[in-house]
Amino acid sequence: MLPQHVSDNHVSDSQHQLRCADCQNCRQFQETDPATGRYVLKVKCIRGHWLRGRKRGATDLYRVLSRRTPKCGDYVSMSEDAADREQFLATLSATLPLERIIFEPDGTPVDLT
């Protein structure tokens, strides 16, 4: 028998889709502009399930909660159970930035005003 946090069929029910932000394969990375050294934080699926055409896709960090799928063979929840998952997603929603933030190479946010 699989642990509770691992879905045995990797399929959501009809009302709830799998939230990619709760998957162990969802990873944050820095996309850096080589000319300036500035970067933005993005998120990608390390298993390559997010595609843009034929290329692996990524999304800005502030949009990660919008990534959902009805099924995924590689989905592994980071939460122990449904209540833990809902608490994690609520906390994530409250702490994610509201918009794209550009950072200087030293990690300070760029003032765009």
Tab-separated table of N, CA and C in Angstrom:
chain	number	residue	atom	x	y	z
A	1	MET	N	0.838	-1.189	0.000
A	1	MET	CA	0.000	0.000	0.000
A	1	MET	C	0.877	1.244	0.000
A	2	LEU	N	0.497	2.244	-0.781
A	2	LEU	CA	1.262	3.482	-0.873
A	2	LEU	C	0.999	4.372	0.329
A	3	PRO	N	1.977	5.203	0.734
A	3	PRO	CA	1.728	6.171	1.791
A	3	PRO	C	0.596	7.110	1.381
A	4	GLN	N	-0.032	7.736	2.384
A	4	GLN	CA	-1.167	8.610	2.104
A	4	GLN	C	-0.833	9.739	1.150
A	5	HIS	N	0.384	10.278	1.250
A	5	HIS	CA	0.719	11.444	0.443
A	5	HIS	C	1.016	11.089	-1.011
A	6	VAL	N	1.057	9.811	-1.347
A	6	VAL	CA	1.286	9.397	-2.725
A	6	VAL	C	-0.021	8.869	-3.290
A	7	SER	N	-0.491	9.509	-4.334
A	7	SER	CA	-1.739	9.079	-4.949
A	7	SER	C	-1.516	7.756	-5.662
A	8	ASP	N	-2.393	6.774	-5.423
A	8	ASP	CA	-2.191	5.484	-6.060
A	8	ASP	C	-2.548	5.496	-7.535
A	9	ASN	N	-3.410	6.406	-7.959
A	9	ASN	CA	-3.751	6.456	-9.378
A	9	ASN	C	-3.369	7.786	-10.029
A	10	HIS	N	-2.862	8.713	-9.247
A	10	HIS	CA	-2.392	10.002	-9.759
A	10	HIS	C	-3.476	10.735	-10.545
A	11	VAL	N	-4.728	10.523	-10.164
A	11	VAL	CA	-5.853	11.150	-10.846
A	11	VAL	C	-6.698	11.857	-9.807
A	12	SER	N	-7.124	13.073	-10.129
A	12	SER	CA	-7.979	13.812	-9.221
A	12	SER	C	-9.419	13.373	-9.407
A	13	ASP	N	-10.266	13.763	-8.465
A	13	ASP	CA	-11.683	13.485	-8.669
A	13	ASP	C	-12.269	14.575	-9.558
A	14	SER	N	-13.538	14.482	-9.869
A	14	SER	CA	-14.148	15.394	-10.839
A	14	SER	C	-14.215	16.829	-10.343
A	15	GLN	N	-14.192	17.051	-9.028
A	15	GLN	CA	-14.307	18.407	-8.496
A	15	GLN	C	-12.961	19.057	-8.216
A	16	HIS	N	-11.931	18.268	-7.976
A	16	HIS	CA	-10.640	18.819	-7.578
A	16	HIS	C	-9.545	18.334	-8.518
A	17	GLN	N	-8.833	19.275	-9.093
A	17	GLN	CA	-7.698	18.894	-9.922
A	17	GLN	C	-6.438	18.865	-9.065
A	18	LEU	N	-5.433	18.150	-9.541
A	18	LEU	CA	-4.149	18.111	-8.857
A	18	LEU	C	-3.505	19.484	-8.969
A	19	ARG	N	-3.001	20.016	-7.866
A	19	ARG	CA	-2.347	21.320	-7.857
A	19	ARG	C	-0.844	21.091	-7.969
A	20	CYS	N	-0.264	21.542	-9.052
A	20	CYS	CA	1.159	21.311	-9.309
A	20	CYS	C	2.050	21.892	-8.212
A	21	ALA	N	1.621	22.966	-7.558
A	21	ALA	CA	2.430	23.594	-6.514
A	21	ALA	C	2.688	22.656	-5.343
A	22	ASP	N	1.842	21.644	-5.155
A	22	ASP	CA	1.991	20.693	-4.056
A	22	ASP	C	2.789	19.452	-4.468
A	23	CYS	N	3.254	19.403	-5.694
A	23	CYS	CA	3.969	18.227	-6.192
A	23	CYS	C	5.473	18.351	-5.932
A	24	GLN	N	6.095	17.238	-5.595
A	24	GLN	CA	7.541	17.232	-5.355
A	24	GLN	C	8.343	17.542	-6.613
A	25	ASN	N	7.733	17.434	-7.772
A	25	ASN	CA	8.431	17.703	-9.030
A	25	ASN	C	8.339	19.161	-9.464
A	26	CYS	N	7.648	19.979	-8.706
A	26	CYS	CA	7.507	21.408	-8.995
A	26	CYS	C	8.673	22.130	-8.314
A	27	ARG	N	9.548	22.763	-9.105
A	27	ARG	CA	10.767	23.368	-8.551
A	27	ARG	C	10.925	24.830	-8.960
A	28	GLN	N	11.392	25.603	-8.014
A	28	GLN	CA	11.672	27.017	-8.253
A	28	GLN	C	13.090	27.160	-8.799
A	29	PHE	N	13.273	28.128	-9.720
A	29	PHE	CA	14.606	28.411	-10.247
A	29	PHE	C	14.691	29.883	-10.631
A	30	GLN	N	15.902	30.348	-10.890
A	30	GLN	CA	16.121	31.729	-11.313
A	30	GLN	C	16.333	31.766	-12.813
A	31	GLU	N	15.580	32.637	-13.501
A	31	GLU	CA	15.816	32.876	-14.920
A	31	GLU	C	16.571	34.197	-15.009
A	32	THR	N	17.825	34.129	-15.417
A	32	THR	CA	18.724	35.279	-15.380
A	32	THR	C	18.910	35.886	-16.757
A	33	ASP	N	18.914	37.221	-16.798
A	33	ASP	CA	19.236	37.953	-18.022
A	33	ASP	C	20.759	38.054	-18.077
A	34	PRO	N	21.408	37.412	-19.051
A	34	PRO	CA	22.874	37.415	-19.082
A	34	PRO	C	23.480	38.807	-19.262
A	35	ALA	N	22.759	39.715	-19.882
A	35	ALA	CA	23.298	41.054	-20.120
A	35	ALA	C	23.376	41.880	-18.840
A	36	THR	N	22.391	41.737	-17.950
A	36	THR	CA	22.342	42.576	-16.749
A	36	THR	C	22.602	41.808	-15.461
A	37	GLY	N	22.450	40.503	-15.500
A	37	GLY	CA	22.578	39.702	-14.288
A	37	GLY	C	21.309	39.691	-13.444
A	38	ARG	N	20.327	40.493	-13.838
A	38	ARG	CA	19.055	40.505	-13.113
A	38	ARG	C	18.315	39.199	-13.360
A	39	TYR	N	17.464	38.839	-12.413
A	39	TYR	CA	16.735	37.581	-12.558
A	39	TYR	C	15.314	37.690	-12.025
A	40	VAL	N	14.475	36.754	-12.457
A	40	VAL	CA	13.121	36.585	-11.927
A	40	VAL	C	13.011	35.148	-11.433
A	41	LEU	N	12.123	34.936	-10.486
A	41	LEU	CA	11.896	33.594	-9.961
A	41	LEU	C	10.797	32.920	-10.762
A	42	LYS	N	11.072	31.709	-11.193
A	42	LYS	CA	10.119	30.934	-11.982
A	42	LYS	C	9.990	29.548	-11.375
A	43	VAL	N	9.002	28.813	-11.866
A	43	VAL	CA	8.738	27.457	-11.394
A	43	VAL	C	8.565	26.564	-12.610
A	44	LYS	N	9.088	25.335	-12.511
A	44	LYS	CA	8.945	24.383	-13.612
A	44	LYS	C	8.689	22.993	-13.051
A	45	CYS	N	8.203	22.129	-13.911
A	45	CYS	CA	8.048	20.716	-13.574
A	45	CYS	C	9.321	20.015	-14.033
A	46	ILE	N	10.044	19.410	-13.100
A	46	ILE	CA	11.304	18.768	-13.479
A	46	ILE	C	11.083	17.497	-14.281
A	47	ARG	N	9.860	17.006	-14.323
A	47	ARG	CA	9.521	15.836	-15.141
A	47	ARG	C	9.095	16.228	-16.550
A	48	GLY	N	9.056	17.536	-16.827
A	48	GLY	CA	8.766	18.008	-18.178
A	48	GLY	C	7.305	17.992	-18.581
A	49	HIS	N	6.396	18.033	-17.619
A	49	HIS	CA	4.975	17.987	-17.960
A	49	HIS	C	4.414	19.332	-18.412
A	50	TRP	N	5.112	20.417	-18.161
A	50	TRP	CA	4.641	21.725	-18.599
A	50	TRP	C	5.339	22.038	-19.915
A	51	LEU	N	4.618	22.024	-20.984
A	51	LEU	CA	5.216	22.245	-22.297
A	51	LEU	C	4.662	23.491	-22.958
A	52	ARG	N	5.517	24.168	-23.700
A	52	ARG	CA	5.129	25.269	-24.582
A	52	ARG	C	5.607	24.858	-25.959
A	53	GLY	N	4.681	24.359	-26.742
A	53	GLY	CA	5.083	23.783	-28.014
A	53	GLY	C	5.866	22.516	-27.736
A	54	ARG	N	7.088	22.462	-28.219
A	54	ARG	CA	7.941	21.287	-27.971
A	54	ARG	C	8.950	21.520	-26.863
A	55	LYS	N	8.999	22.741	-26.333
A	55	LYS	CA	9.956	23.065	-25.282
A	55	LYS	C	9.310	22.909	-23.914
A	56	ARG	N	10.153	22.593	-22.939
A	56	ARG	CA	9.672	22.557	-21.562
A	56	ARG	C	9.297	23.965	-21.140
A	57	GLY	N	8.178	24.084	-20.487
A	57	GLY	CA	7.694	25.388	-20.070
A	57	GLY	C	7.948	25.660	-18.601
A	58	ALA	N	7.758	26.909	-18.244
A	58	ALA	CA	7.877	27.358	-16.863
A	58	ALA	C	6.864	28.477	-16.671
A	59	THR	N	6.608	28.801	-15.432
A	59	THR	CA	5.696	29.888	-15.127
A	59	THR	C	6.329	30.769	-14.064
A	60	ASP	N	5.923	32.032	-14.036
A	60	ASP	CA	6.414	32.930	-12.998
A	60	ASP	C	5.959	32.416	-11.635
A	61	LEU	N	6.760	32.659	-10.616
A	61	LEU	CA	6.478	32.164	-9.275
A	61	LEU	C	5.091	32.580	-8.797
A	62	TYR	N	4.703	33.812	-9.058
A	62	TYR	CA	3.422	34.284	-8.541
A	62	TYR	C	2.230	33.590	-9.193
A	63	ARG	N	2.431	32.880	-10.280
A	63	ARG	CA	1.341	32.185	-10.972
A	63	ARG	C	1.303	30.678	-10.716
A	64	VAL	N	2.145	30.171	-9.852
A	64	VAL	CA	2.260	28.721	-9.688
A	64	VAL	C	0.962	28.070	-9.209
A	65	LEU	N	0.164	28.771	-8.445
A	65	LEU	CA	-1.083	28.167	-7.961
A	65	LEU	C	-2.101	27.950	-9.069
A	66	SER	N	-1.912	28.585	-10.211
A	66	SER	CA	-2.850	28.390	-11.322
A	66	SER	C	-2.554	27.113	-12.104
A	67	ARG	N	-1.409	26.486	-11.863
A	67	ARG	CA	-1.060	25.246	-12.569
A	67	ARG	C	-1.804	24.071	-11.950
A	68	ARG	N	-2.667	23.442	-12.742
A	68	ARG	CA	-3.458	22.294	-12.286
A	68	ARG	C	-3.549	21.287	-13.413
A	69	THR	N	-3.827	20.058	-13.051
A	69	THR	CA	-3.986	19.019	-14.055
A	69	THR	C	-4.967	17.969	-13.542
A	70	PRO	N	-5.762	17.383	-14.419
A	70	PRO	CA	-6.690	16.347	-13.964
A	70	PRO	C	-5.991	15.029	-13.621
A	71	LYS	N	-4.834	14.768	-14.233
A	71	LYS	CA	-4.087	13.547	-13.912
A	71	LYS	C	-2.618	13.746	-14.270
A	72	CYS	N	-1.769	13.008	-13.564
A	72	CYS	CA	-0.333	13.073	-13.827
A	72	CYS	C	0.307	11.824	-13.240
A	73	GLY	N	0.980	11.072	-14.063
A	73	GLY	CA	1.634	9.847	-13.616
A	73	GLY	C	2.805	10.073	-12.683
A	74	ASP	N	3.349	11.293	-12.663
A	74	ASP	CA	4.500	11.595	-11.819
A	74	ASP	C	4.143	12.426	-10.595
A	75	TYR	N	2.860	12.696	-10.374
A	75	TYR	CA	2.443	13.537	-9.244
A	75	TYR	C	2.734	12.834	-7.917
A	76	VAL	N	3.473	13.534	-7.047
A	76	VAL	CA	3.741	13.061	-5.694
A	76	VAL	C	3.518	14.248	-4.768
A	77	SER	N	2.466	14.193	-3.989
A	77	SER	CA	2.130	15.290	-3.090
A	77	SER	C	3.180	15.432	-1.994
A	78	MET	N	3.469	16.662	-1.613
A	78	MET	CA	4.379	16.916	-0.502
A	78	MET	C	3.633	16.920	0.827
A	79	SER	N	2.317	16.810	0.793
A	79	SER	CA	1.489	16.871	1.996
A	79	SER	C	1.166	15.472	2.513
A	80	GLU	N	0.933	15.386	3.807
A	80	GLU	CA	0.607	14.103	4.437
A	80	GLU	C	-0.822	13.662	4.141
A	81	ASP	N	-1.758	14.622	4.069
A	81	ASP	CA	-3.158	14.296	3.821
A	81	ASP	C	-3.851	15.514	3.212
A	82	ALA	N	-5.143	15.400	2.944
A	82	ALA	CA	-5.882	16.481	2.286
A	82	ALA	C	-5.909	17.752	3.129
A	83	ALA	N	-6.059	17.627	4.437
A	83	ALA	CA	-6.090	18.809	5.308
A	83	ALA	C	-4.740	19.528	5.284
A	84	ASP	N	-3.657	18.760	5.349
A	84	ASP	CA	-2.310	19.330	5.290
A	84	ASP	C	-2.088	20.028	3.949
A	85	ARG	N	-2.569	19.420	2.867
A	85	ARG	CA	-2.434	19.997	1.534
A	85	ARG	C	-3.175	21.330	1.435
A	86	GLU	N	-4.399	21.381	1.944
A	86	GLU	CA	-5.173	22.624	1.898
A	86	GLU	C	-4.507	23.718	2.724
A	87	GLN	N	-3.946	23.355	3.874
A	87	GLN	CA	-3.244	24.332	4.702
A	87	GLN	C	-1.993	24.841	3.981
A	88	PHE	N	-1.236	23.940	3.372
A	88	PHE	CA	-0.042	24.333	2.620
A	88	PHE	C	-0.398	25.289	1.488
A	89	LEU	N	-1.428	24.954	0.709
A	89	LEU	CA	-1.817	25.793	-0.424
A	89	LEU	C	-2.343	27.145	0.037
A	90	ALA	N	-3.054	27.191	1.158
A	90	ALA	CA	-3.541	28.467	1.694
A	90	ALA	C	-2.371	29.339	2.148
A	91	THR	N	-1.399	28.731	2.827
A	91	THR	CA	-0.213	29.470	3.265
A	91	THR	C	0.582	29.953	2.062
A	92	LEU	N	0.730	29.104	1.070
A	92	LEU	CA	1.445	29.485	-0.146
A	92	LEU	C	0.746	30.652	-0.832
A	93	SER	N	-0.565	30.589	-0.918
A	93	SER	CA	-1.336	31.663	-1.541
A	93	SER	C	-1.131	32.990	-0.815
A	94	ALA	N	-1.036	32.940	0.504
A	94	ALA	CA	-0.865	34.157	1.297
A	94	ALA	C	0.557	34.709	1.223
A	95	THR	N	1.540	33.881	0.881
A	95	THR	CA	2.933	34.329	0.907
A	95	THR	C	3.555	34.557	-0.469
A	96	LEU	N	2.914	34.087	-1.523
A	96	LEU	CA	3.459	34.317	-2.865
A	96	LEU	C	3.370	35.794	-3.230
A	97	PRO	N	4.298	36.286	-4.037
A	97	PRO	CA	4.177	37.670	-4.505
A	97	PRO	C	2.941	37.817	-5.391
A	98	LEU	N	2.423	39.036	-5.474
A	98	LEU	CA	1.232	39.302	-6.277
A	98	LEU	C	1.561	39.575	-7.736
A	99	GLU	N	2.817	39.838	-8.015
A	99	GLU	CA	3.239	40.131	-9.384
A	99	GLU	C	4.682	39.692	-9.574
A	100	ARG	N	5.137	39.780	-10.811
A	100	ARG	CA	6.521	39.416	-11.133
A	100	ARG	C	7.469	40.428	-10.486
A	101	ILE	N	8.485	39.924	-9.816
A	101	ILE	CA	9.494	40.775	-9.190
A	101	ILE	C	10.823	40.497	-9.874
A	102	ILE	N	11.474	41.562	-10.301
A	102	ILE	CA	12.801	41.450	-10.913
A	102	ILE	C	13.829	41.743	-9.825
A	103	PHE	N	14.844	40.901	-9.738
A	103	PHE	CA	15.865	41.045	-8.709
A	103	PHE	C	17.204	41.424	-9.325
A	104	GLU	N	17.959	42.244	-8.589
A	104	GLU	CA	19.345	42.553	-8.944
A	104	GLU	C	20.185	41.303	-8.667
A	105	PRO	N	21.393	41.228	-9.237
A	105	PRO	CA	22.242	40.057	-8.982
A	105	PRO	C	22.504	39.797	-7.494
A	106	ASP	N	22.458	40.853	-6.664
A	106	ASP	CA	22.695	40.666	-5.226
A	106	ASP	C	21.447	40.228	-4.461
A	107	GLY	N	20.314	40.083	-5.152
A	107	GLY	CA	19.091	39.599	-4.521
A	107	GLY	C	18.109	40.666	-4.094
A	108	THR	N	18.471	41.938	-4.259
A	108	THR	CA	17.530	43.003	-3.898
A	108	THR	C	16.557	43.242	-5.050
A	109	PRO	N	15.293	43.518	-4.732
A	109	PRO	CA	14.313	43.778	-5.789
A	109	PRO	C	14.630	45.069	-6.544
A	110	VAL	N	14.374	45.073	-7.845
A	110	VAL	CA	14.571	46.256	-8.678
A	110	VAL	C	13.404	47.199	-8.434
A	111	ASP	N	13.698	48.479	-8.230
A	111	ASP	CA	12.651	49.482	-8.052
A	111	ASP	C	12.211	49.957	-9.429
A	112	LEU	N	11.015	49.569	-9.844
A	112	LEU	CA	10.514	49.917	-11.177
A	112	LEU	C	9.654	51.174	-11.188
A	113	THR	N	9.577	51.879	-10.061
A	113	THR	CA	8.759	53.097	-10.018
A	113	THR	C	9.491	54.293	-10.525
